[in-house]
Coordinates of C-alpha atoms and ligand atoms in Angstrom, one line a residue:
M265 CA 38.5 -57.5 67.3
L266 CA 39.0 -58.2 63.3
E267 CA 42.8 -57.7 63.9
N268 CA 42.6 -60.5 66.5
N269 CA 40.7 -62.9 64.2
S270 CA 43.0 -62.6 61.5
L271 CA 45.9 -62.9 63.9
K272 CA 44.6 -66.2 64.9
R273 CA 44.7 -67.6 61.0
D274 CA 47.8 -69.3 59.8
G275 CA 50.1 -67.4 57.3
F276 CA 53.2 -66.5 56.1
S277 CA 55.8 -65.1 58.3
S278 CA 58.4 -63.5 56.0
K279 CA 58.6 -61.8 52.5
L280 CA 61.3 -64.4 51.4
G281 CA 58.7 -66.9 52.5
I282 CA 56.0 -66.0 50.2
L283 CA 58.3 -65.6 47.2
A284 CA 59.8 -69.0 47.7
T285 CA 56.1 -70.6 48.5
T286 CA 54.5 -68.9 45.6
A287 CA 57.2 -69.2 43.3
G288 CA 57.5 -72.7 44.5
S289 CA 53.8 -73.0 43.0
A290 CA 54.4 -71.3 39.5
I291 CA 58.0 -73.1 38.9
G292 CA 56.7 -76.7 38.1
L293 CA 56.6 -79.3 35.0
G294 CA 55.6 -76.4 32.9
N295 CA 58.8 -74.7 33.3
I296 CA 61.1 -77.5 32.6
W297 CA 59.3 -79.4 29.9
K298 CA 56.8 -77.3 28.1
F299 CA 58.5 -73.5 28.0
P300 CA 62.0 -74.3 26.4
Y301 CA 60.5 -76.4 23.9
I302 CA 57.7 -74.2 22.8
T303 CA 60.5 -71.1 22.9
G304 CA 62.7 -73.1 20.6
T305 CA 59.7 -74.1 18.0
Y306 CA 58.0 -70.9 17.9
G307 CA 61.1 -68.7 17.1
G308 CA 63.4 -68.5 20.0
S309 CA 63.6 -64.9 21.6
A310 CA 61.1 -63.6 19.2
F311 CA 58.4 -66.0 20.9
I312 CA 59.8 -64.9 24.4
I313 CA 58.9 -61.3 23.8
V314 CA 55.4 -62.4 22.8
Y315 CA 55.4 -64.7 25.9
L316 CA 56.5 -61.6 28.2
L317 CA 53.6 -59.5 26.2
C318 CA 51.1 -62.2 27.7
I319 CA 52.6 -61.9 30.8
L320 CA 52.2 -58.5 31.0
L321 CA 48.6 -58.3 29.7
I322 CA 47.1 -61.7 31.4
G323 CA 49.7 -63.0 33.8
L324 CA 50.5 -60.0 36.2
P325 CA 46.6 -58.6 36.1
I326 CA 44.9 -62.1 37.1
M327 CA 47.6 -63.0 39.5
L328 CA 47.3 -59.5 40.8
S329 CA 43.6 -60.0 41.1
E330 CA 43.7 -63.3 43.0
F331 CA 46.1 -62.1 45.4
I332 CA 43.4 -59.4 46.2
L333 CA 40.7 -61.9 46.4
G334 CA 42.3 -63.8 48.7
R335 CA 44.0 -61.4 51.1
S336 CA 40.7 -59.0 51.2
S337 CA 38.8 -61.8 52.3
Q338 CA 40.9 -63.8 54.4
K339 CA 39.4 -66.9 53.2
N340 CA 39.7 -70.1 50.8
C341 CA 38.6 -70.0 47.3
V342 CA 34.9 -70.5 47.9
G343 CA 34.7 -68.7 51.2
A344 CA 36.3 -65.4 49.3
F345 CA 33.5 -65.1 47.0
K346 CA 31.0 -65.9 49.6
K347 CA 32.5 -63.0 51.7
L348 CA 33.0 -60.4 49.2
A349 CA 29.8 -61.0 47.0
P350 CA 27.3 -62.3 49.8
K351 CA 24.2 -64.2 48.4
T352 CA 25.2 -64.3 45.1
P353 CA 26.3 -67.3 42.8
W354 CA 29.6 -65.9 42.3
F355 CA 31.0 -68.7 45.2
M356 CA 30.5 -71.3 42.4
G357 CA 33.6 -69.6 40.8
G358 CA 35.2 -71.2 44.0
W359 CA 33.7 -74.7 43.4
L360 CA 34.8 -74.7 39.9
S361 CA 38.5 -74.0 41.4
I362 CA 37.9 -76.9 43.5
L363 CA 37.0 -79.4 40.8
T364 CA 40.0 -78.1 38.8
T365 CA 42.5 -78.5 41.5
F366 CA 40.9 -82.0 42.3
I367 CA 41.5 -83.2 38.4
I368 CA 45.1 -81.5 38.8
A369 CA 46.3 -82.8 42.0
G370 CA 45.3 -86.4 40.6
F371 CA 47.5 -86.4 37.7
Y372 CA 50.3 -84.3 38.8
G373 CA 50.6 -86.5 41.6
I374 CA 51.4 -89.4 39.1
I375 CA 53.7 -87.5 37.0
A376 CA 55.5 -86.4 40.3
G377 CA 55.9 -89.9 41.4
W378 CA 57.4 -90.7 37.9
S379 CA 59.6 -88.1 38.4
L380 CA 60.6 -89.6 41.5
N381 CA 60.8 -92.9 40.5
Y382 CA 63.2 -91.6 37.6
I383 CA 65.5 -90.4 40.8
F384 CA 65.4 -94.2 41.6
F385 CA 66.3 -95.6 38.2
S386 CA 69.2 -93.4 37.8
L387 CA 70.5 -94.5 41.1
V388 CA 70.1 -98.0 40.4
G389 CA 71.8 -97.6 36.8
K390 CA 68.6 -98.6 35.5
L391 CA 69.3 -95.9 32.6
N392 CA 72.5 -97.1 32.6
V393 CA 75.2 -95.3 30.3
S394 CA 77.3 -98.1 29.7
K395 CA 74.5 -100.2 27.7
T396 CA 72.4 -99.3 24.8
V397 CA 69.1 -98.8 26.4
D398 CA 65.8 -98.2 25.0
F399 CA 64.8 -95.2 27.1
E400 CA 61.3 -95.2 25.1
S401 CA 60.4 -98.7 26.0
V402 CA 61.7 -98.3 29.7
F403 CA 59.5 -95.2 30.2
S404 CA 56.6 -96.9 28.6
Q405 CA 56.8 -100.3 30.6
F406 CA 57.2 -98.2 33.7
I407 CA 54.0 -95.9 32.9
S408 CA 51.7 -98.8 32.0
N409 CA 52.5 -101.0 34.8
P410 CA 49.5 -100.8 37.0
W411 CA 51.2 -100.6 40.6
Q412 CA 54.8 -99.0 40.0
P413 CA 53.7 -95.7 39.1
V414 CA 51.0 -95.8 41.9
L415 CA 53.5 -96.6 44.3
A416 CA 55.7 -93.9 43.5
Q417 CA 52.7 -91.5 43.6
I418 CA 51.7 -92.8 47.1
I419 CA 55.2 -91.8 48.4
I420 CA 55.2 -88.3 47.0
M421 CA 51.4 -87.6 48.2
A422 CA 52.4 -88.8 51.4
L423 CA 55.4 -86.3 51.3
A424 CA 53.0 -83.8 50.3
G425 CA 50.5 -84.6 53.0
F426 CA 53.2 -84.4 55.6
I427 CA 54.1 -80.8 54.7
L428 CA 50.8 -79.8 54.6
I429 CA 49.6 -81.0 57.8
S430 CA 52.0 -78.7 59.5
G431 CA 50.2 -75.9 58.3
I432 CA 51.2 -72.6 56.3
K433 CA 54.0 -71.1 58.3
N434 CA 55.6 -74.6 59.9
G435 CA 54.9 -76.5 56.9
I436 CA 54.6 -75.2 53.2
E437 CA 56.5 -72.2 53.8
K438 CA 59.3 -73.7 55.9
Y439 CA 59.9 -76.5 53.3
S440 CA 59.7 -74.1 50.2
R441 CA 62.4 -72.1 51.7
I442 CA 64.7 -75.1 52.1
L443 CA 63.6 -76.5 48.5
M444 CA 63.4 -73.4 45.9
P445 CA 67.1 -72.4 47.0
L446 CA 68.0 -76.2 46.3
L447 CA 66.3 -76.0 42.9
L448 CA 68.2 -73.1 42.2
I449 CA 71.3 -74.3 43.0
I450 CA 70.8 -77.3 41.1
I451 CA 69.5 -76.0 38.2
I452 CA 72.7 -73.6 37.8
L453 CA 75.0 -76.6 38.1
I454 CA 73.2 -78.2 35.2
V455 CA 73.2 -75.0 33.1
I456 CA 77.0 -74.8 33.6
R457 CA 77.5 -78.3 32.7
S458 CA 75.2 -77.9 29.7
L459 CA 76.6 -74.9 28.4
T460 CA 80.2 -76.2 28.8
L461 CA 80.0 -79.1 26.3
D462 CA 81.2 -79.1 22.6
G463 CA 78.4 -78.0 20.2
A464 CA 76.7 -76.3 22.8
E465 CA 75.8 -73.3 20.6
K466 CA 73.5 -75.1 18.3
G467 CA 71.2 -75.6 21.5
L468 CA 71.7 -72.0 22.3
D469 CA 70.6 -70.9 18.8
F470 CA 67.5 -73.3 19.2
L471 CA 66.5 -71.6 22.2
L472 CA 67.5 -67.9 21.4
K473 CA 67.9 -67.1 18.0
P474 CA 65.1 -64.8 17.1
D475 CA 62.9 -66.2 14.2
F476 CA 60.2 -64.1 13.5
S477 CA 58.8 -65.9 10.4
K478 CA 57.8 -68.6 13.1
L479 CA 55.7 -66.3 15.0
N480 CA 52.3 -67.4 13.8
L481 CA 48.9 -67.2 15.6
A482 CA 49.4 -70.6 16.9
A483 CA 52.3 -69.3 18.8
I484 CA 50.6 -66.6 20.3
I485 CA 48.0 -68.7 21.5
S486 CA 50.5 -71.1 23.0
A487 CA 52.1 -68.2 24.7
L488 CA 48.7 -67.1 26.3
G489 CA 48.1 -70.5 27.3
H490 CA 51.5 -71.3 28.7
A491 CA 51.5 -67.6 30.7
F492 CA 48.4 -69.2 32.6
F493 CA 49.7 -72.4 33.3
S494 CA 53.1 -71.5 34.5
L495 CA 51.9 -68.8 36.9
S496 CA 49.4 -71.4 38.4
L497 CA 46.3 -69.0 37.6
G498 CA 42.8 -69.8 37.4
M499 CA 42.2 -72.4 40.1
G500 CA 42.3 -70.6 43.1
V501 CA 46.2 -71.7 44.1
I502 CA 47.2 -68.0 44.2
M503 CA 43.9 -66.7 45.7
T504 CA 44.8 -69.3 48.6
Y505 CA 48.1 -68.2 49.0
G506 CA 47.2 -64.6 48.8
S507 CA 44.9 -65.0 51.9
Y508 CA 48.2 -66.0 53.8
I509 CA 49.8 -62.7 53.0
G510 CA 50.0 -60.3 55.7
K511 CA 48.5 -56.7 55.1
E512 CA 51.8 -55.1 55.2
N513 CA 53.1 -56.8 52.0
N514 CA 53.1 -55.0 49.0
L515 CA 51.0 -57.2 46.7
M516 CA 51.6 -55.6 43.3
K517 CA 55.5 -55.9 44.2
T518 CA 55.1 -59.6 45.1
T519 CA 53.2 -60.2 41.9
L520 CA 56.0 -58.9 39.9
Q521 CA 58.7 -60.7 41.8
V522 CA 56.9 -64.2 41.5
T523 CA 56.6 -63.7 37.7
I524 CA 60.0 -62.6 36.8
T525 CA 61.3 -65.8 39.1
D526 CA 59.1 -68.0 37.1
T527 CA 60.2 -66.6 33.7
L528 CA 64.0 -66.7 34.8
I529 CA 63.8 -70.5 35.7
A530 CA 62.0 -71.2 32.8
L531 CA 64.9 -69.5 30.8
L532 CA 67.4 -71.5 33.0
A533 CA 65.4 -74.8 32.3
G534 CA 66.1 -74.2 28.6
L535 CA 69.8 -73.2 29.0
A536 CA 69.8 -76.4 31.2
I537 CA 68.2 -78.5 28.6
F538 CA 68.9 -77.7 24.9
P539 CA 72.6 -77.1 24.8
A540 CA 73.2 -80.4 26.0
V541 CA 70.4 -82.2 23.8
F542 CA 71.9 -80.3 20.7
A543 CA 75.7 -81.0 21.9
F544 CA 74.7 -84.7 21.2
N545 CA 72.8 -84.2 18.2
I546 CA 69.7 -85.5 19.5
E547 CA 66.3 -84.5 18.5
P548 CA 64.4 -82.2 20.9
T549 CA 60.6 -82.9 21.6
S550 CA 58.4 -81.7 24.5
G551 CA 56.4 -83.0 27.2
P552 CA 57.1 -86.0 29.3
G553 CA 59.0 -87.5 26.2
L554 CA 62.0 -84.6 26.7
V555 CA 62.4 -85.2 30.3
F556 CA 61.8 -89.1 30.7
I557 CA 63.0 -90.4 27.3
T558 CA 65.4 -87.9 25.5
L559 CA 67.1 -86.4 28.1
P560 CA 68.2 -90.1 29.8
N561 CA 69.7 -90.5 26.5
V562 CA 71.5 -87.4 26.6
F563 CA 72.8 -88.2 30.0
S564 CA 74.2 -91.6 29.0
N565 CA 76.2 -89.8 26.4
M566 CA 77.6 -87.1 28.6
P567 CA 80.6 -87.5 30.8
L568 CA 79.6 -87.8 34.6
G569 CA 76.1 -88.1 33.0
N570 CA 74.8 -90.3 35.9
I571 CA 75.4 -87.6 38.5
F572 CA 74.1 -84.9 36.4
E573 CA 70.9 -87.3 35.8
I574 CA 70.3 -87.9 39.2
L575 CA 70.5 -84.3 39.7
F576 CA 68.0 -83.3 37.0
F577 CA 65.3 -85.7 38.6
I578 CA 65.7 -84.1 42.0
L579 CA 65.4 -80.8 40.3
L580 CA 62.3 -82.1 38.4
T581 CA 60.9 -83.7 41.8
I582 CA 61.3 -80.6 43.9
A583 CA 59.5 -78.4 41.0
A584 CA 56.6 -80.8 41.1
L585 CA 56.4 -81.6 44.7
T586 CA 56.4 -77.9 45.4
S587 CA 53.4 -77.0 42.8
L588 CA 51.6 -80.3 44.3
I589 CA 51.3 -78.7 47.5
S590 CA 50.0 -75.6 46.4
V591 CA 47.2 -77.5 44.4
L592 CA 46.2 -79.6 47.4
E593 CA 46.3 -76.5 49.9
V594 CA 43.3 -75.1 47.8
I595 CA 41.2 -78.2 48.7
V596 CA 42.7 -78.4 52.3
S597 CA 41.9 -75.1 53.1
F598 CA 38.6 -75.3 51.7
L599 CA 37.7 -78.4 53.8
H600 CA 39.4 -76.7 57.0
E601 CA 37.5 -73.4 56.5
E602 CA 34.1 -74.4 55.0
L603 CA 33.6 -77.7 56.8
K604 CA 35.4 -76.8 59.9
W605 CA 37.5 -80.0 59.8
S606 CA 40.6 -80.0 61.6
R607 CA 43.6 -79.0 59.7
K608 CA 44.7 -82.9 60.1
K609 CA 41.5 -84.4 58.8
S610 CA 41.3 -82.0 56.0
T611 CA 44.4 -83.0 54.5
L612 CA 44.1 -86.7 55.1
I613 CA 40.9 -86.7 53.3
T614 CA 42.3 -84.6 50.8
I615 CA 45.5 -86.7 50.0
I616 CA 43.5 -90.0 50.1
S617 CA 40.7 -88.8 47.6
T618 CA 43.2 -87.5 45.2
T619 CA 45.7 -90.1 45.2
T620 CA 42.8 -92.6 44.5
F621 CA 41.5 -90.6 42.1
G622 CA 45.5 -90.5 40.3
A623 CA 45.8 -93.8 40.8
I624 CA 42.8 -94.7 38.8
L625 CA 43.7 -92.1 36.1
S626 CA 47.3 -93.7 35.9
Q627 CA 45.8 -97.0 34.8
G628 CA 44.6 -95.0 31.5
N629 CA 48.4 -95.4 30.6
G630 CA 48.1 -99.3 31.2
V631 CA 45.3 -101.4 31.9
L632 CA 42.6 -99.1 30.7
S633 CA 44.6 -97.9 27.6
N634 CA 41.9 -99.3 25.4
F635 CA 39.4 -97.3 26.9
N636 CA 39.0 -94.1 25.2
I637 CA 36.7 -91.1 25.6
P638 CA 36.5 -88.4 22.8
F639 CA 37.3 -84.9 23.4
I640 CA 36.8 -81.7 21.3
V641 CA 40.4 -80.6 20.4
E642 CA 40.8 -77.6 17.9
G643 CA 37.3 -78.5 16.4
K644 CA 38.1 -82.1 16.2
S645 CA 36.8 -84.9 18.3
V646 CA 39.9 -87.0 19.5
N647 CA 39.8 -90.2 21.6
M648 CA 41.9 -90.3 24.4
N649 CA 42.4 -92.6 27.2
I650 CA 41.7 -91.2 30.7
F651 CA 44.9 -89.9 31.7
D652 CA 45.0 -87.6 29.0
W653 CA 41.4 -87.1 28.8
F654 CA 41.5 -85.2 32.5
I655 CA 44.7 -83.3 31.5
T656 CA 42.9 -81.9 28.4
L657 CA 39.8 -81.4 30.4
S658 CA 42.1 -79.2 32.9
D659 CA 43.7 -77.1 30.4
Q660 CA 40.1 -75.7 29.2
L661 CA 39.0 -75.1 33.0
L662 CA 41.8 -73.0 33.6
P663 CA 41.0 -70.0 31.4
L664 CA 37.7 -70.3 32.7
G665 CA 38.6 -69.7 36.2
G666 CA 40.6 -67.0 35.2
L667 CA 38.0 -65.3 33.2
I668 CA 35.9 -65.5 36.6
V669 CA 38.2 -63.7 38.6
A670 CA 39.0 -61.3 36.0
V671 CA 35.3 -60.1 35.4
F672 CA 34.6 -60.2 39.3
I673 CA 37.8 -57.8 40.1
G674 CA 37.1 -55.7 37.1
W675 CA 33.1 -55.3 37.3
I676 CA 31.9 -56.5 40.7
L677 CA 34.1 -55.9 43.6
K678 CA 34.2 -52.3 44.9
D679 CA 36.9 -50.3 43.1
K680 CA 37.8 -49.2 46.9
V681 CA 38.6 -52.6 48.1
T682 CA 40.6 -53.4 45.1
K683 CA 42.8 -50.3 45.4
N684 CA 42.9 -50.4 49.4
E685 CA 44.8 -54.0 48.8
C686 CA 47.0 -52.8 46.0
S687 CA 48.1 -50.0 48.5
S688 CA 48.1 -51.8 51.5
N689 CA 45.4 -49.2 52.9
G690 CA 47.7 -46.2 51.7
L691 CA 51.0 -47.7 52.9
Y692 CA 52.4 -47.9 49.3
K693 CA 51.9 -45.7 46.3
T694 CA 50.2 -47.2 43.4
P695 CA 51.3 -45.6 40.2
Y696 CA 50.1 -48.6 37.8
Y697 CA 46.7 -48.8 39.5
S698 CA 44.7 -47.4 36.6
V699 CA 46.6 -49.4 33.8
F700 CA 45.8 -52.5 36.2
K701 CA 42.2 -51.6 36.2
F702 CA 42.1 -50.9 32.7
L703 CA 43.6 -54.4 31.8
I704 CA 41.4 -56.4 34.2
K705 CA 38.3 -54.7 32.9
Y706 CA 38.5 -55.2 29.1
I707 CA 41.9 -56.6 27.7
T708 CA 42.4 -59.7 30.0
P709 CA 39.1 -61.0 29.6
L710 CA 39.0 -60.5 26.0
L711 CA 42.5 -62.2 25.4
I712 CA 40.9 -65.3 27.7
I713 CA 38.0 -65.7 25.7
F714 CA 40.0 -65.9 22.3
I715 CA 42.4 -68.4 24.1
F716 CA 39.3 -70.8 25.4
L717 CA 37.5 -70.6 22.1
S718 CA 40.7 -71.1 20.0
N719 CA 41.4 -74.0 22.1
I720 CA 38.1 -75.7 21.6
F721 CA 37.5 -74.5 18.1
G722 CA 41.0 -74.7 16.5
L723 CA 40.3 -71.2 15.2
F724 CA 43.8 -70.5 14.2
K725 CA 46.0 -73.6 13.8
Ligands
LIG956 N1 52.5 -73.6 37.5 C1 52.8 -75.2 37.4 C2 53.8 -75.5 36.5 O1 54.3 -74.7 35.7 C3 51.7 -76.2 37.6 C4 50.8 -75.7 38.6 C5 50.9 -75.6 40.0 C6 49.4 -74.9 38.3 N2 49.5 -75.0 40.5 C7 48.6 -74.7 39.4 C8 48.8 -74.7 36.9 C9 47.7 -73.7 39.2 C10 47.6 -74.2 37.1 C11 47.0 -73.8 38.2 O2 54.0 -76.6 36.0

């Protein structure tokens, strides 16, 4: 009977599909606009070593824990806690995930829309190479426009909705299996172009040359926080995807594959971006400024720059779209399973509500830019517009979600359940199980508390 029930639930159909979809979630804006830059500023390969350590101590254990929660319960992020710890308040951890995903879906949709719009801008020559264009004012005029970013957001959200409505096998998995290889091909093309430019070595030096003197505590905290964000941890995404993974799959191996893929793509992004930036003697930046202002400037200097520009924004849009889908799926699966709405209704309601929320946030960059709310960052109260305020809030909520998962797996869920999931009921050997259990019980939660507190109080800046 049980077998029958789990057969009926939609899920992934292949190992490659699991990897493409989960890596699709992990590989996003974080890989492209954040990782390369923090690596460059905090000492290149010296920082990469620290980042890999953070992945080992936090990333892998939390990702595996989320997979375990999802697959053992075969439920969405709220249902999972209800099933594994009935009649306890743990399900509120699931509610926290819904809240965080709602916020992230709002602003991620807007940024994905910016990226889509920039494909269009490059196609029509708005970032045109031959004229001297002030890329900064193009960007600020665009994002402060009340309707243009929202229009692009609506298109990308509709696309996400179209993919989500078809479910897992025939929707998310099917499209990830097309989009992720495409992403890989595009990034490799750009890496080749970038590395073959005159003066590319300076960018390589910036990215990779080890400089241990730059490795301060702030660098370590950045690495910890980024490991979380980049691997899509702490808000039920991996948990939800885990619930679609068949029992015959090796969760420990999948965790390792996803993490390695995510890290490799982040490094490739660095190799695509910095050699080109330095070849044209442009100052590197991070975040939206890097991709929407600095890079158009780089492309405008480069032979065949317009083609690479179009390719780059297609790459960025794919990366953002597959991450956006994963965030939305958390809400869709919750509505579908807990409220018993059809998949179609759940998707429509999710898309409409998050798009509306995002469209309001977008006004924070324009019409509402003078409306500021204070937030405590690094111990200081900082005034922010609503767009930035909610992004900052979500940054704080992720480690909290991760902490709940770590404590639940480390201290609450029966060891037998955890072990059975890791070994797929004895199908696989689990030589590292005790290391995992030790990390998730003691080390991971302590490190998360450390990030959390230092983010708020700015202990080590
Ligand atoms: N990992 C994605 C990135 O690197 C962003 C993302 C998607 C995310 N889903 C998430 C971050 C869930 C935290 C939690 O851009």
